[in-house]
mmCIF file of C-alpha atoms and ligand atoms in Angstrom:
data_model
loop_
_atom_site.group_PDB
_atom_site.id
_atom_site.type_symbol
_atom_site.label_atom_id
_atom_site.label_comp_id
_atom_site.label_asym_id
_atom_site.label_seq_id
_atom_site.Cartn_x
_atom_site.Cartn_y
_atom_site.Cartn_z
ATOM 1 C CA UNK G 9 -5.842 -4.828 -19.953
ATOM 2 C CA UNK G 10 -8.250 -7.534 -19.385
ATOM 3 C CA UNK G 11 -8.251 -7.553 -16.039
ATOM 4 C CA UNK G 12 -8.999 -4.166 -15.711
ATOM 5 C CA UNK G 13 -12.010 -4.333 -18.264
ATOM 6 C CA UNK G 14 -13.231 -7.742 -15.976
ATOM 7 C CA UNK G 15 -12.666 -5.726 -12.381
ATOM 8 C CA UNK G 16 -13.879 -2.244 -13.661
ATOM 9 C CA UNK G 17 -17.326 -2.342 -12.573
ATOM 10 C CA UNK G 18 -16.821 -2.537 -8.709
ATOM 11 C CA UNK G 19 -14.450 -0.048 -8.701
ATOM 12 C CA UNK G 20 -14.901 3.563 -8.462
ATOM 13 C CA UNK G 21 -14.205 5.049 -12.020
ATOM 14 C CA UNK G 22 -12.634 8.563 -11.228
ATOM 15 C CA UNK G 23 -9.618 9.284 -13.151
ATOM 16 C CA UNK G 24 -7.579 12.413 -11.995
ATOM 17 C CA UNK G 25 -8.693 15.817 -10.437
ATOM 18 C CA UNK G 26 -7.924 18.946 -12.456
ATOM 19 C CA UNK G 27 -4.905 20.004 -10.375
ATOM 20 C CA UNK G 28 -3.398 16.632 -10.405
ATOM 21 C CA UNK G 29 -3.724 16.609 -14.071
ATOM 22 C CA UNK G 30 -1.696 19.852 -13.954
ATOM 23 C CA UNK G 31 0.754 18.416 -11.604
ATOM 24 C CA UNK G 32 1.594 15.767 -13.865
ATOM 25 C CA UNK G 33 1.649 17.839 -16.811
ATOM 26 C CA UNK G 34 4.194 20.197 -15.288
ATOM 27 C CA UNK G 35 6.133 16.826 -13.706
ATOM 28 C CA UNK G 36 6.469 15.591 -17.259
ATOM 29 C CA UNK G 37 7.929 18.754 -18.434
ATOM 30 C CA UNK G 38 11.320 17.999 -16.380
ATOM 31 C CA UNK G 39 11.895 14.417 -18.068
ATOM 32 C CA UNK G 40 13.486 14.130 -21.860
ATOM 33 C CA UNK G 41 10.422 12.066 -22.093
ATOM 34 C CA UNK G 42 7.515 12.536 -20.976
ATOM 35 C CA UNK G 43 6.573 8.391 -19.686
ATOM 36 C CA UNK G 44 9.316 8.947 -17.093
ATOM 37 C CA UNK G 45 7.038 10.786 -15.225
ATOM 38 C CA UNK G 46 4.573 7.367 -14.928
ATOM 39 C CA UNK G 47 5.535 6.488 -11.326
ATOM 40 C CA UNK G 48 4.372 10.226 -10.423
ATOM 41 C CA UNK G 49 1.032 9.683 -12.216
ATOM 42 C CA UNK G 50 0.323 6.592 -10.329
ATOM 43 C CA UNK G 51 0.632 7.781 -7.107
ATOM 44 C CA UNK G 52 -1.221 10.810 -8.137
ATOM 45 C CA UNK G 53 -4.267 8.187 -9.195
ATOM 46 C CA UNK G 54 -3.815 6.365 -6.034
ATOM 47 C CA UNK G 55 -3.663 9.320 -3.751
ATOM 48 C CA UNK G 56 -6.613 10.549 -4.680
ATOM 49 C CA UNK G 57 -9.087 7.478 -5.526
ATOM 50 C CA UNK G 58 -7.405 5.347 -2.446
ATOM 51 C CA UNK G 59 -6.336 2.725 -5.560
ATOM 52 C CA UNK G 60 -5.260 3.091 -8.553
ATOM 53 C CA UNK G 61 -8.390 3.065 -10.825
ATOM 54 C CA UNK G 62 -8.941 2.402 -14.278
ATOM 55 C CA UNK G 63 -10.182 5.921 -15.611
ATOM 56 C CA UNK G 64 -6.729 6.750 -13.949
ATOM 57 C CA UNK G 65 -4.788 4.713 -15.469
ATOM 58 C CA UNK G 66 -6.126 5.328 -18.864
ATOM 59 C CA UNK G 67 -5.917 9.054 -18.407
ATOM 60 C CA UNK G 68 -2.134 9.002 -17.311
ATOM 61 C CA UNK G 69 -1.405 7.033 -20.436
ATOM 62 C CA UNK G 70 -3.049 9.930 -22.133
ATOM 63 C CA UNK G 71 -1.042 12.400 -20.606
ATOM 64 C CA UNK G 72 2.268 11.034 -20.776
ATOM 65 C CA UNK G 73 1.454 9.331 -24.506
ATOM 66 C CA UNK G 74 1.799 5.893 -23.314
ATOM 67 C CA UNK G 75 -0.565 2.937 -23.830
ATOM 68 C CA UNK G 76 -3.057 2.076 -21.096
ATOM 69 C CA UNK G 77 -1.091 -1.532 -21.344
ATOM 70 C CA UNK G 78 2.120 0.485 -20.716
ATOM 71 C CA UNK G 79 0.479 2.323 -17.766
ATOM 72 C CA UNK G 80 -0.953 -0.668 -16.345
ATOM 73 C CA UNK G 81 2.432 -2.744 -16.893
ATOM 74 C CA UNK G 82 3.826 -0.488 -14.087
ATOM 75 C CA UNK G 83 1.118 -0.259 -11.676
ATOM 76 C CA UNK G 84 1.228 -4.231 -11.614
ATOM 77 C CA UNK G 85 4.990 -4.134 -11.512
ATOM 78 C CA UNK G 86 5.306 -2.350 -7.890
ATOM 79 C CA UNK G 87 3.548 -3.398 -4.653
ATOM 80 C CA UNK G 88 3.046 0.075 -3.723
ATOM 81 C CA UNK G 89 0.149 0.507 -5.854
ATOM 82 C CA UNK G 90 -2.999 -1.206 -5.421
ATOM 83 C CA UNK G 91 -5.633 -2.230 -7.794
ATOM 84 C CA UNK G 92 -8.250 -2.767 -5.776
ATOM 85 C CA UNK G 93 -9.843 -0.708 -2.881
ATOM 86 C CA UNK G 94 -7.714 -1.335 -0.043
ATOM 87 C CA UNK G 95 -8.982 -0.968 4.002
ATOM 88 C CA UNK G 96 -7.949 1.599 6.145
ATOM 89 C CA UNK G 97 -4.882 0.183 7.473
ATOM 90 C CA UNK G 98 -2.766 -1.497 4.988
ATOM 91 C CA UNK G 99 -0.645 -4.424 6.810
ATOM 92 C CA UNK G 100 2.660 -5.735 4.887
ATOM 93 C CA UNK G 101 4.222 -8.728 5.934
ATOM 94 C CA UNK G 102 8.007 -9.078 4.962
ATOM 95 C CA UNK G 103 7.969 -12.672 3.474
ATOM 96 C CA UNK G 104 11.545 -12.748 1.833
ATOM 97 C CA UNK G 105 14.076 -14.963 3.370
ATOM 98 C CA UNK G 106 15.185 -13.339 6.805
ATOM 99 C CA UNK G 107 12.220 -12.016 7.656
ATOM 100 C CA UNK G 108 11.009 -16.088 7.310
ATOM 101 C CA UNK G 109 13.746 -17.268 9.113
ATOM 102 C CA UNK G 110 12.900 -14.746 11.662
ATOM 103 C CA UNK G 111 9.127 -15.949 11.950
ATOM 104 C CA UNK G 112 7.217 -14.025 9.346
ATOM 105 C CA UNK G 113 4.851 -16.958 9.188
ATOM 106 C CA UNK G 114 3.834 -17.213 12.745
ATOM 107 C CA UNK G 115 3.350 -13.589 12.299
ATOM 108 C CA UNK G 116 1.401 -14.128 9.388
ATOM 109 C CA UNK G 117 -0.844 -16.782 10.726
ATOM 110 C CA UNK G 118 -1.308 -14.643 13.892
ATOM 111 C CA UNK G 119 -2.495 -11.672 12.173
ATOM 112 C CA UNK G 120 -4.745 -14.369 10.136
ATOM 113 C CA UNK G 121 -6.469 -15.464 13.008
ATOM 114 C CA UNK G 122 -6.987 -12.084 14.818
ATOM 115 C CA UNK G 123 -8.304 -9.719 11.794
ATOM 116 C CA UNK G 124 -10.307 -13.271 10.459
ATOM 117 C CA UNK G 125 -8.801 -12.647 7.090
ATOM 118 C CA UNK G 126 -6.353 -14.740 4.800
ATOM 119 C CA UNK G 127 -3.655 -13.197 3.116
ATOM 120 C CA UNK G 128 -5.086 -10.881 0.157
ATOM 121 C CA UNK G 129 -8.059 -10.204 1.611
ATOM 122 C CA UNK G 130 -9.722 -7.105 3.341
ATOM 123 C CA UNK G 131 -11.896 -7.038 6.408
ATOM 124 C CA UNK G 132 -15.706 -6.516 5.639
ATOM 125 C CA UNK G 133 -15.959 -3.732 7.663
ATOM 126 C CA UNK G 134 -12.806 -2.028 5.505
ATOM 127 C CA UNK G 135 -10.848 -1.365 8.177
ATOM 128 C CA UNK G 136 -7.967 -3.791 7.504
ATOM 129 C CA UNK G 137 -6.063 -5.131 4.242
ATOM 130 C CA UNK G 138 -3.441 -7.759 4.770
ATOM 131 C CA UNK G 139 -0.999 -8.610 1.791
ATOM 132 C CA UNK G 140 2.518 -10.148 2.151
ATOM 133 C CA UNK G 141 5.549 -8.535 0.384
ATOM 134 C CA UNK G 142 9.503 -8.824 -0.648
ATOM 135 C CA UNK G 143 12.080 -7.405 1.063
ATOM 136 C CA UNK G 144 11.288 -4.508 2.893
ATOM 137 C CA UNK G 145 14.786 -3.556 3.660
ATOM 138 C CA UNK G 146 14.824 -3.956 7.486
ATOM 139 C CA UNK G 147 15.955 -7.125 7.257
ATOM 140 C CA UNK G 148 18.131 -7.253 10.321
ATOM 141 C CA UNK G 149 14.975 -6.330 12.270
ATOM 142 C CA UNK G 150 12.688 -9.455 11.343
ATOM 143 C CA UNK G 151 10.263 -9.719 11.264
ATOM 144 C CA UNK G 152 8.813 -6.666 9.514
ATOM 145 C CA UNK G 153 5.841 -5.544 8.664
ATOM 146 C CA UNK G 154 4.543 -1.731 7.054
ATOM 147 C CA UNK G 155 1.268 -0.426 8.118
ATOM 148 C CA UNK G 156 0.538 2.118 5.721
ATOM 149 C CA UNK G 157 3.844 4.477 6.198
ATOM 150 C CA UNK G 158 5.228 3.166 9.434
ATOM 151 C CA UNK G 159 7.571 0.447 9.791
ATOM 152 C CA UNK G 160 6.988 -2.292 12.640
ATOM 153 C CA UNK G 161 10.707 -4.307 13.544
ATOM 154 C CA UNK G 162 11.278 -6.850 15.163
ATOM 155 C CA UNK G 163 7.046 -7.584 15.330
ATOM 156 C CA UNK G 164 6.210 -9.962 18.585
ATOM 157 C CA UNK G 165 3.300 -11.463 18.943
ATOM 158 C CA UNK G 166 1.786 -9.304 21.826
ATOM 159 C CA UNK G 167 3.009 -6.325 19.661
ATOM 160 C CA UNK G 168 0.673 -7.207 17.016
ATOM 161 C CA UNK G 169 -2.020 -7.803 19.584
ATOM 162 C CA UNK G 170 -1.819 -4.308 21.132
ATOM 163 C CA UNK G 171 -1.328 -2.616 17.868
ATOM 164 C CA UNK G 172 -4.774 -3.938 16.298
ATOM 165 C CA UNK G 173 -6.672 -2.993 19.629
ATOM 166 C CA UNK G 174 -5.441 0.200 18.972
ATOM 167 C CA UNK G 175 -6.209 0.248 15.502
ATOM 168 C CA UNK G 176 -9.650 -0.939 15.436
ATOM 169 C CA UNK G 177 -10.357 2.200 17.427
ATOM 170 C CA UNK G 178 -8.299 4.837 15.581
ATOM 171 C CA UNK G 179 -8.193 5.984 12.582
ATOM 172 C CA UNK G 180 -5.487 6.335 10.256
ATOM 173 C CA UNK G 181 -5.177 10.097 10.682
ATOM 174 C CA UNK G 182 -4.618 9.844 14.265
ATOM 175 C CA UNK G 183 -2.361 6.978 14.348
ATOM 176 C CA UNK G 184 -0.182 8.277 11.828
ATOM 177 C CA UNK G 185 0.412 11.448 14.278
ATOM 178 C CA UNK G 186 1.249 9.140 16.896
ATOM 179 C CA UNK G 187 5.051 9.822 16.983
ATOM 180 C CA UNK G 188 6.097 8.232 19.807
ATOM 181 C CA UNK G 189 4.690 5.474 19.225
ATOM 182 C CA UNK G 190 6.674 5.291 15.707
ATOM 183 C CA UNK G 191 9.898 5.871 17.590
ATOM 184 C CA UNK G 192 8.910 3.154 20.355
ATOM 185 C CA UNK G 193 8.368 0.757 17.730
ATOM 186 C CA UNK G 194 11.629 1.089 16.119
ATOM 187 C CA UNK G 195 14.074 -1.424 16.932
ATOM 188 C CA UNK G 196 12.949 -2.299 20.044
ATOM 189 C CA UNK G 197 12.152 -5.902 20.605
ATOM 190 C CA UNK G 198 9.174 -5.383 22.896
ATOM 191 C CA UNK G 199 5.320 -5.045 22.622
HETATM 192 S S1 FES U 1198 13.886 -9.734 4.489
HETATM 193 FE FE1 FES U 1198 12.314 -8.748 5.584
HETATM 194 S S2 FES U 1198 12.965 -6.694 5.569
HETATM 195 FE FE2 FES U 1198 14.423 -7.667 4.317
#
């Protein structure tokens, strides 16, 4: 729980509305035990504060009876939460094995250079967060990435390119409603 203590004061401190509070509570009712229902509370926390926040975590620990270690264990165990304020559009690079034999890393480095960000690190105007991943179970599509809920197979270069034109002038909302778009980017090996 250090961490959280050391990185608490940047972040924003909500914990969970009143109606998420009641969602988990009812959630927990269906489990033999009531922790089982800690993934639920996490994305409750995350959904609502854009990351999962310390007040959040500490006050799904109190609902479910766990420790705030125990709550925090979890949210550090999955790469679909996020600790930290994340930008608008979340980029995941597939680094496991066939998505780096398939040129994750050129990818990668691409998406480096363009967005003027390392790996980890968000854009200063918030707009883009770019973290690397395991498996994202595409894997005969590599290279992969996820940008917030949509998968991108078989990623070229000039892909990637048109994508974050498009991006910096869109917001998530409308992008995600982009449909098309989702099923032109599936499988095909194109820009
Ligand atoms: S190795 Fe990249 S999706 Fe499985």
């Amino acid at each position: 729980m250090t961490e959280i203590a050391n990185n608490g004061s940047s972040r924003r401190q909500s914990g969970l509305s009143e109606s998420a509070r009641l969602e988990l509570i009812e959630t927990a009712k269906r489990y033999p035990i009531k922790r089982s229902a800690v993934l639920h509370g996490l994305r409750l926390v995350q959904r609502e504060a854009g990351f999962v926040t310390e007040a959040g975590m500490r006050e799904v620990a109190a609902l479910l009876e766990m420790t705030p270690h125990e709550v925090y264990d979890v949210a550090t165990f999955y790469t679909l939460f996020h600790l930290r304020p994340k930008g608008e559009y979340l980029i995941q690079v597939c680094r496991t094995l066939p998505c780096a034999l398939g040129g994750a890393e050129s990818l990668l480095s691409h998406l480096e250079q363009r967005l003027g960000i390392r790996e980890g690190q968000t854009t200063p105007d918030g707009k883009f967060t770019l973290v690397t991943v395991e498996c994202l179970a595409a894997c005969g599509k590599a290279p992969v990435m996820q940008v917030n809920d949509r998968y991108h197979e078989a990623v070229t270069m000039e892909q990637v390119d048109r994508l974050i034109d498009q991006w910096r002038k869109m917001p998530p909302e409308q992008d995600a409603g982009r449909t098309t778009e989702k099923t032109a980017d599936k499988g095909a090996r194109r820009g």
